[in-house]
Coordinates of C-alpha atoms in Angstrom, one line a residue:
M1 CA 1.3 -13.2 25.8
K2 CA 0.2 -16.6 24.9
S3 CA -3.3 -17.1 23.4
Y4 CA -5.1 -20.4 23.8
K5 CA -7.8 -22.0 21.7
K6 CA -11.1 -20.4 22.7
I7 CA -14.1 -22.5 23.7
A8 CA -16.8 -19.9 24.2
I9 CA -20.4 -18.8 23.6
L10 CA -20.8 -16.7 20.5
L11 CA -19.2 -13.3 20.9
T12 CA -19.2 -13.4 24.7
A13 CA -15.6 -14.6 25.2
L14 CA -14.4 -13.7 28.6
G15 CA -10.6 -13.8 29.2
T16 CA -8.6 -14.7 32.2
L17 CA -6.1 -11.9 32.5
S18 CA -3.4 -11.7 35.1
V19 CA -1.3 -8.6 35.4
S20 CA 1.9 -10.7 35.6
S21 CA 1.4 -12.8 32.5
C22 CA -1.4 -11.2 30.5
K23 CA -2.6 -14.6 29.5
K24 CA -6.1 -15.2 28.1
L25 CA -7.9 -18.5 28.6
L26 CA -11.6 -18.9 27.9
E27 CA -13.4 -21.3 30.2
Q28 CA -16.4 -23.4 29.6
S29 CA -17.7 -22.4 33.0
P30 CA -20.6 -19.9 32.8
K31 CA -18.9 -17.3 35.0
A32 CA -16.0 -15.0 34.1
N33 CA -12.7 -14.8 35.9
I34 CA -12.3 -11.2 34.8
T35 CA -14.6 -9.2 36.9
P36 CA -15.5 -5.5 36.5
Q37 CA -13.3 -4.8 39.5
F38 CA -10.3 -5.9 37.6
F39 CA -10.6 -2.9 35.3
T40 CA -10.9 -0.4 38.1
T41 CA -7.2 -0.6 38.7
S42 CA -4.5 1.0 36.5
G43 CA -2.8 -2.4 36.3
G44 CA -6.0 -4.0 35.0
V45 CA -6.5 -1.3 32.4
L46 CA -2.9 -1.6 31.2
G47 CA -3.1 -5.4 31.2
G48 CA -6.3 -5.4 29.2
I49 CA -4.9 -3.1 26.5
T50 CA -1.6 -4.8 26.4
G51 CA -3.3 -8.2 26.0
V52 CA -5.3 -6.8 23.0
Y53 CA -2.1 -5.5 21.4
S54 CA -0.5 -9.0 21.8
D55 CA -3.5 -10.6 20.2
L56 CA -2.9 -8.7 17.0
R57 CA 0.1 -11.1 16.5
N58 CA -2.4 -13.9 16.1
L59 CA -3.7 -12.2 12.9
W60 CA -1.5 -9.9 10.9
G61 CA 1.6 -11.8 9.7
T62 CA 0.2 -15.3 10.1
E63 CA -0.5 -17.7 7.3
G64 CA -4.3 -17.9 7.7
F65 CA -4.6 -14.1 7.7
L66 CA -2.5 -14.0 4.5
Y67 CA -5.1 -16.2 2.8
Y68 CA -8.0 -13.9 3.1
C69 CA -6.1 -10.6 2.7
Q70 CA -3.9 -11.6 -0.2
F71 CA -5.5 -14.5 -2.0
G72 CA -8.3 -14.5 -4.6
V73 CA -7.4 -11.0 -5.9
D74 CA -5.9 -9.5 -9.0
E75 CA -2.3 -9.2 -7.7
N76 CA -1.5 -12.7 -6.5
I77 CA -1.9 -16.3 -7.5
V78 CA -1.2 -19.4 -5.4
A79 CA 2.3 -20.8 -4.9
G80 CA 3.3 -24.5 -4.7
G81 CA 3.6 -24.6 -1.0
S82 CA 0.0 -23.5 -0.2
S83 CA -2.3 -25.7 1.7
T84 CA -5.7 -26.9 0.6
G85 CA -7.3 -24.0 2.4
G86 CA -4.9 -21.5 0.8
N87 CA -5.7 -22.9 -2.7
A88 CA -9.4 -22.6 -1.9
F89 CA -9.1 -18.9 -0.9
A90 CA -7.0 -18.2 -4.0
T91 CA -9.4 -19.8 -6.5
Y92 CA -12.8 -19.5 -4.8
N93 CA -13.2 -23.2 -5.6
N94 CA -15.5 -24.6 -2.9
Y95 CA -13.5 -22.5 -0.4
V96 CA -16.0 -22.5 2.4
R97 CA -16.0 -26.3 2.4
N98 CA -12.2 -26.7 2.5
Y99 CA -12.8 -26.5 6.1
T100 CA -9.7 -26.6 8.3
D101 CA -7.6 -23.7 7.0
V102 CA -10.5 -21.6 5.9
Y103 CA -12.2 -22.1 9.2
N104 CA -9.0 -21.2 11.2
A105 CA -8.4 -18.0 9.2
L106 CA -12.0 -16.7 9.5
Y107 CA -12.6 -18.0 13.0
G108 CA -9.4 -16.4 14.1
L109 CA -10.5 -12.9 13.1
F110 CA -14.0 -13.3 14.3
S111 CA -13.3 -14.9 17.7
I112 CA -10.2 -12.9 18.6
A113 CA -11.9 -9.6 17.6
Y114 CA -14.9 -10.2 19.9
Q115 CA -12.8 -11.5 22.7
D116 CA -10.8 -8.4 22.6
I117 CA -13.7 -6.1 22.1
N118 CA -15.2 -7.4 25.3
T119 CA -11.9 -6.7 27.1
L120 CA -11.9 -3.2 25.6
N121 CA -15.5 -2.7 26.7
G122 CA -14.5 -3.6 30.2
V123 CA -11.7 -1.0 30.1
L124 CA -14.0 1.7 28.8
Q125 CA -16.8 0.9 31.1
Y126 CA -14.9 0.5 34.4
G127 CA -11.5 1.9 33.7
P128 CA -12.4 5.6 34.4
T129 CA -12.3 4.9 38.1
A130 CA -8.8 3.6 37.9
F131 CA -7.2 7.0 37.5
T132 CA -7.5 10.2 39.5
D133 CA -5.5 12.2 37.0
V134 CA -7.7 13.2 34.0
P135 CA -4.9 13.4 31.3
T136 CA -3.6 9.9 32.3
R137 CA -7.1 8.5 32.2
T138 CA -7.8 10.0 28.8
A139 CA -4.5 8.7 27.4
Y140 CA -5.2 5.1 28.5
L141 CA -8.9 5.0 27.5
A142 CA -8.1 6.5 24.1
Q143 CA -6.1 3.4 23.3
A144 CA -9.1 1.3 24.0
K145 CA -11.3 3.4 21.9
F146 CA -9.0 3.2 18.9
L147 CA -8.5 -0.6 19.3
R148 CA -12.3 -1.2 19.5
A149 CA -12.8 0.9 16.4
F150 CA -10.0 -0.9 14.7
Y151 CA -11.6 -4.3 15.3
Y152 CA -15.1 -3.3 14.4
Y153 CA -13.9 -1.8 11.2
H154 CA -12.2 -5.0 10.1
L155 CA -15.2 -7.0 11.1
V156 CA -17.8 -4.9 9.2
E157 CA -15.7 -4.7 6.0
T158 CA -15.1 -8.5 6.1
F159 CA -18.4 -9.9 7.2
G160 CA -20.9 -7.1 6.7
A161 CA -23.5 -6.6 9.4
V162 CA -22.1 -8.0 12.7
P163 CA -23.2 -8.0 16.3
L164 CA -22.5 -4.7 18.1
H165 CA -21.5 -5.0 21.7
T166 CA -20.5 -1.9 23.7
T167 CA -20.7 -3.1 27.3
F168 CA -18.7 -5.6 29.2
I169 CA -20.3 -9.1 29.2
T170 CA -20.1 -10.9 32.5
E171 CA -22.7 -13.6 31.9
P172 CA -22.6 -16.0 28.9
T173 CA -25.6 -16.0 26.6
L174 CA -26.8 -18.3 23.9
S175 CA -28.4 -15.6 21.8
D176 CA -27.1 -12.9 19.6
S177 CA -28.0 -10.9 16.5
R178 CA -26.5 -8.6 13.9
A179 CA -26.7 -4.9 14.2
P180 CA -27.4 -2.6 11.2
I181 CA -24.2 -1.7 9.4
A182 CA -25.0 2.0 9.9
D183 CA -24.9 1.5 13.7
V184 CA -21.5 -0.3 13.5
Y185 CA -20.0 2.5 11.5
A186 CA -21.5 5.1 13.8
L187 CA -19.7 3.6 16.8
I188 CA -16.4 3.3 14.8
I189 CA -16.5 6.9 13.8
K190 CA -17.4 8.1 17.3
D191 CA -14.5 6.1 18.8
L192 CA -12.0 7.3 16.2
T193 CA -13.1 10.9 16.4
E194 CA -12.5 10.9 20.1
A195 CA -9.3 8.9 19.9
S196 CA -7.9 11.3 17.3
T197 CA -7.9 14.1 19.8
E198 CA -7.2 12.1 23.0
L199 CA -4.4 9.8 21.9
Q200 CA -0.7 10.7 22.4
S201 CA 0.9 12.7 19.6
R202 CA 4.0 10.6 19.7
P203 CA 4.6 7.1 21.1
G204 CA 5.7 7.0 24.7
E205 CA 5.3 10.8 25.2
T206 CA 5.3 12.3 28.7
I207 CA 2.0 12.9 30.3
A208 CA 2.3 16.6 31.2
S209 CA 0.1 16.6 34.4
T210 CA 2.2 13.9 36.1
G211 CA 5.5 13.9 34.3
A212 CA 5.1 10.2 33.8
V213 CA 6.1 8.5 30.5
S214 CA 3.2 6.9 28.7
P215 CA 3.6 3.1 28.7
F216 CA 2.3 3.1 25.1
S217 CA 5.6 3.4 23.3
G218 CA 7.1 1.7 20.2
H219 CA 4.4 1.3 17.5
A220 CA 1.3 1.9 19.7
A221 CA -1.6 4.1 18.4
T222 CA -1.2 7.8 18.2
K223 CA -3.4 10.7 17.0
A224 CA -2.0 10.1 13.5
T225 CA -3.0 6.5 13.7
A226 CA -6.6 7.4 14.5
L227 CA -6.8 10.1 11.8
Y228 CA -5.5 7.6 9.2
L229 CA -8.2 5.1 10.2
L230 CA -10.9 7.7 10.5
S231 CA -10.2 8.9 7.0
K232 CA -10.4 5.3 5.7
V233 CA -13.6 4.5 7.6
Y234 CA -15.3 7.5 6.0
L235 CA -14.0 6.4 2.6
T236 CA -15.2 2.8 3.1
R237 CA -18.6 3.9 4.4
G238 CA -19.0 6.2 1.5
W239 CA -18.8 3.3 -0.9
S240 CA -21.2 1.2 1.2
S241 CA -25.0 0.8 1.7
A242 CA -24.7 2.9 4.9
A243 CA -23.2 5.9 3.0
Q244 CA -23.7 9.4 4.4
P245 CA -23.7 12.5 2.2
N246 CA -20.4 13.9 3.4
D247 CA -18.4 10.7 3.8
F248 CA -16.1 11.3 0.9
Q249 CA -15.6 14.9 1.8
N250 CA -14.8 13.9 5.4
A251 CA -12.4 11.2 4.2
L252 CA -10.6 13.8 2.1
T253 CA -10.6 16.5 4.8
T254 CA -9.3 14.1 7.4
A255 CA -6.6 12.7 5.2
Q256 CA -5.4 16.2 4.1
S257 CA -5.4 17.3 7.7
L258 CA -3.0 14.5 8.6
I259 CA -0.8 15.4 5.6
N260 CA -0.8 19.1 6.3
N261 CA -0.1 18.7 10.1
R262 CA 2.3 15.8 9.8
A263 CA 5.0 17.8 11.7
N264 CA 2.9 17.4 14.9
Y265 CA 3.1 13.6 14.8
G266 CA 5.7 10.9 14.6
F267 CA 8.2 8.9 16.6
P268 CA 10.3 10.8 19.2
N269 CA 13.2 10.9 16.8
G270 CA 11.4 12.0 13.7
N271 CA 8.2 13.6 12.4
I272 CA 5.8 11.8 10.0
G273 CA 6.7 12.3 6.3
L274 CA 7.6 10.5 3.2
Y275 CA 11.2 9.3 2.7
A276 CA 12.8 10.8 -0.4
N277 CA 13.3 7.2 -1.6
Y278 CA 10.6 4.5 -1.6
A279 CA 13.1 1.8 -0.5
D280 CA 13.9 3.6 2.7
A281 CA 10.4 3.1 4.0
Y282 CA 11.2 -0.6 4.1
N283 CA 14.8 -0.5 5.2
P284 CA 15.1 -2.6 8.5
A285 CA 17.5 0.1 9.8
N286 CA 14.5 2.5 9.9
D287 CA 12.1 0.2 11.8
A288 CA 12.5 1.8 15.2
N289 CA 11.6 5.3 14.0
N290 CA 10.1 4.9 10.5
T291 CA 8.7 8.2 9.5
E292 CA 6.0 6.5 7.3
D293 CA 4.9 4.0 10.0
L294 CA 1.6 5.0 11.5
F295 CA 0.7 1.7 13.2
A296 CA 2.4 -1.7 13.4
V297 CA 2.2 -5.0 15.2
E298 CA 5.5 -5.4 17.0
H299 CA 7.7 -8.5 17.2
S300 CA 10.9 -9.2 19.0
T301 CA 13.3 -12.0 20.0
D302 CA 11.9 -11.8 23.6
P303 CA 10.2 -15.2 24.2
K304 CA 8.0 -13.8 27.0
Y305 CA 6.8 -10.5 25.7
G306 CA 7.6 -10.9 22.1
D307 CA 6.2 -14.4 21.7
Y308 CA 9.4 -15.5 20.1
S309 CA 10.2 -19.1 19.3
A310 CA 13.0 -20.4 17.1
S311 CA 12.2 -21.7 13.6
P312 CA 8.4 -21.8 14.1
S313 CA 5.9 -22.8 11.4
S314 CA 2.8 -21.4 12.9
G315 CA 1.5 -19.3 15.9
K316 CA 2.1 -15.7 16.6
V317 CA 4.7 -15.2 14.0
N318 CA 5.5 -12.6 11.3
G319 CA 5.7 -14.7 8.2
W320 CA 5.8 -11.8 5.7
A321 CA 9.4 -12.5 5.0
W322 CA 8.5 -16.2 4.3
F323 CA 5.3 -16.4 2.4
F324 CA 6.3 -14.7 -0.9
R325 CA 9.7 -16.6 -1.1
P326 CA 10.2 -19.1 -4.0
N327 CA 11.7 -22.4 -3.4
Y328 CA 15.1 -21.2 -4.6
P329 CA 17.2 -23.9 -3.0
T330 CA 15.7 -26.6 -5.3
V331 CA 16.8 -25.0 -8.6
N332 CA 19.4 -27.4 -9.8
A333 CA 22.4 -26.7 -12.1
S334 CA 20.9 -28.4 -15.2
Y335 CA 17.4 -27.0 -14.7
P336 CA 14.9 -27.9 -16.2
S337 CA 16.7 -31.2 -16.7
S338 CA 17.3 -33.2 -13.5
A339 CA 20.6 -34.7 -14.8
N340 CA 22.7 -32.6 -12.4
G341 CA 21.1 -32.6 -9.0
S342 CA 23.5 -29.9 -7.5
P343 CA 21.4 -26.9 -6.3
V344 CA 22.7 -23.6 -7.5
M345 CA 21.7 -22.0 -4.2
T346 CA 21.4 -23.1 -0.6
R347 CA 19.1 -21.6 2.0
D348 CA 20.6 -18.7 3.9
L349 CA 19.7 -15.7 6.1
T350 CA 20.0 -13.3 3.2
N351 CA 17.7 -15.1 0.9
G352 CA 15.3 -16.3 3.5
R353 CA 13.1 -19.3 4.3
P354 CA 11.2 -20.5 1.2
F355 CA 7.7 -21.0 2.4
F356 CA 6.3 -20.1 -1.0
R357 CA 2.6 -19.6 -0.2
C358 CA 1.9 -16.7 -2.5
R359 CA 3.3 -15.6 -5.8
P360 CA 2.8 -12.5 -8.0
N361 CA 0.2 -12.7 -10.8
F362 CA 2.8 -11.6 -13.2
E363 CA 0.6 -11.1 -16.3
Y364 CA -1.1 -8.4 -14.2
V365 CA 1.9 -7.3 -12.1
D366 CA 4.4 -7.1 -14.9
N367 CA 2.1 -5.9 -17.8
I368 CA -0.3 -3.6 -15.9
A369 CA 0.6 -2.5 -12.4
F370 CA 4.4 -2.3 -12.8
A371 CA 4.5 -1.8 -16.6
D372 CA 6.8 1.3 -16.4
K373 CA 10.0 0.0 -14.9
T374 CA 12.1 2.8 -16.5
N375 CA 10.8 5.9 -14.8
D376 CA 9.1 4.2 -11.8
F377 CA 11.6 2.3 -9.6
R378 CA 9.0 0.7 -7.3
Y379 CA 9.1 -2.6 -9.2
W380 CA 12.9 -3.0 -8.5
N381 CA 12.4 -1.9 -4.9
T382 CA 9.6 -4.4 -4.3
F383 CA 10.8 -7.6 -6.0
Q384 CA 14.0 -9.7 -5.7
T385 CA 15.0 -10.8 -9.2
T386 CA 18.5 -12.0 -8.7
W387 CA 20.1 -14.6 -6.3
I388 CA 23.9 -14.5 -6.0
A389 CA 25.6 -17.9 -5.9
N390 CA 26.3 -19.2 -2.4
N391 CA 26.8 -22.9 -3.0
T392 CA 30.4 -24.0 -3.9
G393 CA 31.4 -26.2 -6.7
V394 CA 28.3 -25.8 -8.9
T395 CA 28.7 -26.0 -12.7
T396 CA 25.8 -25.5 -15.1
P397 CA 25.9 -26.3 -18.8
R398 CA 27.1 -22.7 -19.3
G399 CA 29.9 -22.6 -16.8
T400 CA 31.0 -22.8 -13.2
L401 CA 29.4 -20.4 -10.7
T402 CA 31.7 -18.2 -8.5
V403 CA 30.3 -17.9 -5.0
G404 CA 29.5 -14.3 -4.1
T405 CA 30.1 -13.0 -7.6
D406 CA 28.0 -14.8 -10.2
T407 CA 24.2 -14.6 -10.3
A408 CA 22.9 -18.1 -9.8
I409 CA 19.2 -17.4 -10.5
W410 CA 17.9 -14.5 -12.6
M411 CA 14.3 -13.5 -13.0
P412 CA 14.2 -10.5 -15.4
P413 CA 10.8 -9.0 -16.2
Y414 CA 11.7 -9.0 -19.8
D415 CA 13.4 -11.4 -22.3
P416 CA 17.1 -10.6 -22.2
G417 CA 17.5 -12.0 -25.7
A418 CA 19.0 -15.2 -27.1
T419 CA 22.6 -14.1 -26.8
K420 CA 22.5 -13.1 -23.2
R421 CA 20.4 -16.2 -22.3
A422 CA 22.9 -18.5 -23.8
A423 CA 25.9 -16.8 -22.2
F424 CA 24.4 -16.5 -18.7
K425 CA 25.9 -19.1 -16.4
G426 CA 23.0 -19.3 -14.0
V427 CA 19.4 -20.2 -14.5
I428 CA 16.9 -17.8 -16.0
F429 CA 13.2 -17.7 -15.3
M430 CA 10.7 -15.4 -17.1
R431 CA 7.0 -14.6 -17.2
P432 CA 5.4 -17.6 -18.9
S433 CA 4.2 -15.6 -21.9
L434 CA 7.8 -14.3 -22.4
A435 CA 9.4 -17.7 -22.0
T436 CA 7.0 -19.2 -24.5
A437 CA 7.8 -16.5 -27.0
A438 CA 11.5 -16.9 -26.4
Q439 CA 11.6 -20.6 -27.0
G440 CA 15.4 -20.8 -26.7
T441 CA 18.2 -21.7 -24.4
N442 CA 17.8 -20.9 -20.7
A443 CA 14.3 -19.5 -21.1
N444 CA 12.4 -21.1 -18.3
P445 CA 8.9 -20.0 -17.4
F446 CA 7.9 -19.1 -13.8
T447 CA 6.3 -22.0 -11.9
T448 CA 4.4 -22.3 -8.7
S449 CA 7.8 -22.8 -7.0
F450 CA 10.1 -20.4 -8.9
F451 CA 9.1 -16.7 -9.3
P452 CA 10.3 -13.3 -8.2
S453 CA 10.1 -12.7 -4.5
I454 CA 8.9 -9.7 -2.5
K455 CA 11.9 -8.3 -0.8
K456 CA 10.4 -5.3 1.1
F457 CA 9.8 -7.4 4.2
D458 CA 13.2 -9.2 4.3
D459 CA 14.7 -9.5 7.8
P460 CA 18.4 -10.3 7.5
N461 CA 18.9 -9.8 11.2
R462 CA 16.7 -12.6 12.5
P463 CA 18.7 -15.1 14.7
N464 CA 18.3 -18.3 12.6
V465 CA 17.8 -19.1 8.9
N466 CA 14.3 -20.5 9.6
D467 CA 13.2 -17.9 12.1
A468 CA 10.2 -15.8 11.5
S469 CA 10.8 -12.1 11.0
Q470 CA 11.2 -9.9 14.1
R471 CA 10.4 -6.8 12.1
P472 CA 7.1 -5.0 12.8
N473 CA 4.1 -5.7 10.6
V474 CA 3.3 -2.2 9.4
L475 CA -0.4 -2.0 9.0
F476 CA -0.9 1.8 8.3
R477 CA 1.6 3.7 6.2
F478 CA 1.7 7.4 5.6
S479 CA 2.0 6.9 1.9
E480 CA -1.5 5.4 1.9
V481 CA -3.0 8.6 3.3
Y482 CA -2.3 10.2 -0.1
L483 CA -4.1 7.3 -1.8
I484 CA -7.1 7.6 0.5
A485 CA -7.3 11.3 -0.2
A486 CA -7.0 10.6 -4.0
E487 CA -9.8 8.0 -3.9
A488 CA -12.1 10.3 -1.9
A489 CA -11.4 13.2 -4.2
F490 CA -12.1 11.0 -7.2
K491 CA -15.5 9.9 -5.8
M492 CA -16.3 13.6 -5.3
G493 CA -15.5 14.3 -9.0
D494 CA -12.4 16.3 -8.0
N495 CA -9.9 14.6 -10.3
A496 CA -7.5 17.6 -10.0
T497 CA -7.0 16.9 -6.3
A498 CA -6.9 13.2 -6.9
A499 CA -4.1 13.5 -9.4
A500 CA -2.2 15.9 -7.2
M501 CA -2.3 13.4 -4.3
I502 CA -1.2 10.5 -6.6
N503 CA 1.6 12.6 -8.1
V504 CA 3.2 13.1 -4.7
L505 CA 3.9 9.4 -4.6
R506 CA 4.8 9.1 -8.3
T507 CA 7.4 11.8 -7.9
R508 CA 9.0 10.0 -5.1
A509 CA 8.8 6.7 -7.0
A510 CA 11.2 8.0 -9.6
A511 CA 14.0 8.2 -7.0
R512 CA 16.7 5.5 -6.9
P513 CA 18.5 4.0 -3.9
A514 CA 22.3 4.3 -3.7
G515 CA 24.0 2.0 -6.2
A516 CA 21.1 1.8 -8.5
P517 CA 21.3 2.9 -12.2
A518 CA 20.6 6.6 -12.5
A519 CA 17.1 7.6 -13.4
P520 CA 16.3 9.2 -16.8
S521 CA 16.7 12.9 -16.6
N522 CA 12.9 13.3 -17.3
A523 CA 11.7 10.5 -15.1
V524 CA 9.9 12.8 -12.6
T525 CA 8.1 14.6 -15.5
N526 CA 7.2 11.3 -17.1
M527 CA 5.7 10.1 -13.9
Q528 CA 3.1 12.9 -13.5
I529 CA -0.5 12.1 -14.4
T530 CA -3.3 14.4 -15.4
P531 CA -6.7 14.6 -13.9
A532 CA -8.1 13.0 -17.0
Q533 CA -6.1 9.8 -16.3
V534 CA -7.6 9.3 -12.8
T535 CA -10.0 6.3 -12.7
I536 CA -10.8 3.8 -10.0
D537 CA -8.7 1.3 -11.9
F538 CA -5.8 3.7 -12.1
I539 CA -6.0 4.2 -8.3
L540 CA -6.1 0.5 -7.7
D541 CA -3.1 0.0 -10.0
E542 CA -1.3 2.7 -8.1
R543 CA -2.1 1.0 -4.8
S544 CA -0.5 -2.1 -6.2
R545 CA 2.7 -0.2 -7.1
E546 CA 2.8 1.5 -3.7
L547 CA 1.5 -1.2 -1.3
Y548 CA 2.0 -4.5 -3.0
G549 CA 1.8 -7.5 -0.7
E550 CA 0.8 -5.5 2.4
S551 CA -2.4 -7.4 3.5
L552 CA -4.8 -4.8 2.1
R553 CA -5.7 -6.0 -1.4
W554 CA -8.9 -8.0 -0.8
W555 CA -10.4 -5.2 1.3
D556 CA -9.3 -2.6 -1.3
L557 CA -11.1 -4.5 -4.1
V558 CA -14.2 -5.1 -2.0
R559 CA -14.4 -1.5 -0.8
T560 CA -14.2 -0.1 -4.4
Q561 CA -16.7 -2.7 -5.6
S562 CA -14.0 -4.0 -8.0
L563 CA -13.3 -7.5 -6.7
V564 CA -15.3 -9.7 -9.0
R565 CA -14.7 -7.5 -12.1
R566 CA -10.9 -7.4 -11.6
V567 CA -10.6 -11.0 -10.6
K568 CA -12.4 -12.0 -13.8
L569 CA -10.2 -9.6 -15.8
Y570 CA -6.8 -10.5 -14.5
N571 CA -6.8 -13.7 -12.4
T572 CA -7.1 -16.8 -14.6
E573 CA -7.0 -19.1 -11.5
A574 CA -10.1 -17.6 -9.9
A575 CA -12.0 -16.0 -12.8
N576 CA -14.3 -18.9 -13.4
N577 CA -15.2 -19.4 -9.8
V578 CA -15.6 -16.0 -8.2
Q579 CA -19.2 -14.9 -7.6
D580 CA -20.9 -11.7 -6.6
F581 CA -21.7 -12.8 -3.1
E582 CA -18.1 -13.5 -2.3
V583 CA -17.5 -9.8 -1.6
L584 CA -18.2 -10.9 2.0
R585 CA -16.5 -13.7 3.9
P586 CA -18.8 -16.4 5.5
I587 CA -19.5 -16.2 9.2
P588 CA -17.7 -19.2 10.8
Q589 CA -20.2 -22.0 11.2
T590 CA -19.1 -22.8 14.7
E591 CA -20.1 -19.3 15.8
I592 CA -23.5 -19.6 14.1
D593 CA -24.1 -23.0 15.9
L594 CA -23.5 -21.4 19.3
V595 CA -26.7 -19.4 19.0
T596 CA -29.3 -21.8 20.3
I597 CA -31.9 -19.4 21.9
G598 CA -34.0 -16.9 19.9
P599 CA -33.7 -16.2 16.2
K600 CA -31.1 -18.2 14.3
F601 CA -28.0 -16.3 13.6
P602 CA -27.9 -15.8 9.8
Q603 CA -25.1 -16.8 7.5
N604 CA -24.1 -14.3 4.8
P605 CA -26.0 -14.8 1.5
G606 CA -24.6 -17.4 -0.9
F607 CA -22.8 -19.5 1.7

């Protein structure tokens, strides 16, 4: 489903949907090509929902979306390949005026969300007449309720007060206004509460009344998806100015209900549950029926329905396997000298395409979040620290590299010592503070181009070296439900429950994948925390360990009112620039300019 640039009046984007192609094209004409009658057919309802699912590929997994989910936080700093806009997001240095990339990122979420919300409003308003069978009608419309809530949740947590539209717009308008945050949350919770009972329990399940198989298979929303998001919405609202007295209790109750009833949900070939080993949650072999996957944006090599194109650099692509990659093919045999220009590595499928947009903030990642690398194996499951030689005939000052055997690049999170550094035939990179302290042979500091890479999102099965990943972008993971419950319990003053929830994940984190060094005999015991250790900072550090790089961090810091404090504490690139008002993103100016009748549409404070 191809999405075209939208030229539309603020928030009233009307798509042109055909059942055969599901294409959306916004017209400058003041009349809509989608009429209410379109949604009175089962094909129109299915086409509308399918088109919305396709549009998610315009957001999660793309470079622009990476910028405002992952940049300007405590975990990450900018890499050498980032654009002007990426650098602006990462450093908060004049970032609303580095227009092109920032505009594209923010405009993408704002405009796509409201275009799709209008489609979903049409489905919900006119779709009931498309079905005579009540269970079928319920199953279809529940998808629209979930997706509308999903979009409004991300809008309100990104931009604050936003317009609230619940009916299908057929006539363009030049006026609009923001709704109170409380009203937006009320709609989100209503939609998710209903969806959590009306959605399918498992993707593609049979609708009992008709015997028909639901068309919403694969990674489409289920009851568990809605329960996850409902618990997180309660949690987020509880921190906000619209908080209600029972929000944290509702967040905890909903999360625990999902945990306790997990056997009722899942893919057809497996119930929801934690893998015994953290690494298995990210194993490509488990993508089709991942027991920890509650919701994902699907990709495939199908050019028509999967939006696949060979070796793309933009568009509806999953770049998670690219963006965190260092520029490993440019490390030469005599590094840091340029005397020998032979690269120790060449680009290949296994090691991926080095887009190098984002790199770990290793003074935080190494020293704080992943400080325990002995009992907790999540650091080693998250980051690639060795590159095995794949380029023939390469000789460094310390010896000739044997392809397939020798390590060409090594990035240990510690100083291996002078003797090992001098004997190691490949090239070593270390955290800058360690490299400075070592001051010896083969002790190179990380740079904006050379740094450990996230390996959780690797896709060794993509067709070509420069192809984007065809793996799903997993947005909701079951492991996060424990962290939502822990945060809610902490906010209620119930640190015993918070610690118990966190310890489930920490127990699992001590496990080792096959072939890894054995864990210490007391690793599980050492991983347990006490209620006294639970703080919001500990929870945020635990979220880093469990969910590093998963397009959640900016929202996590904003929700917990920790963004400015933790950026100033840990991120030297952004510490001097970040300001209190930047806990919201600016409304795209183009959207503001489209309101020409009635009160001027307000920008967020500070911008």
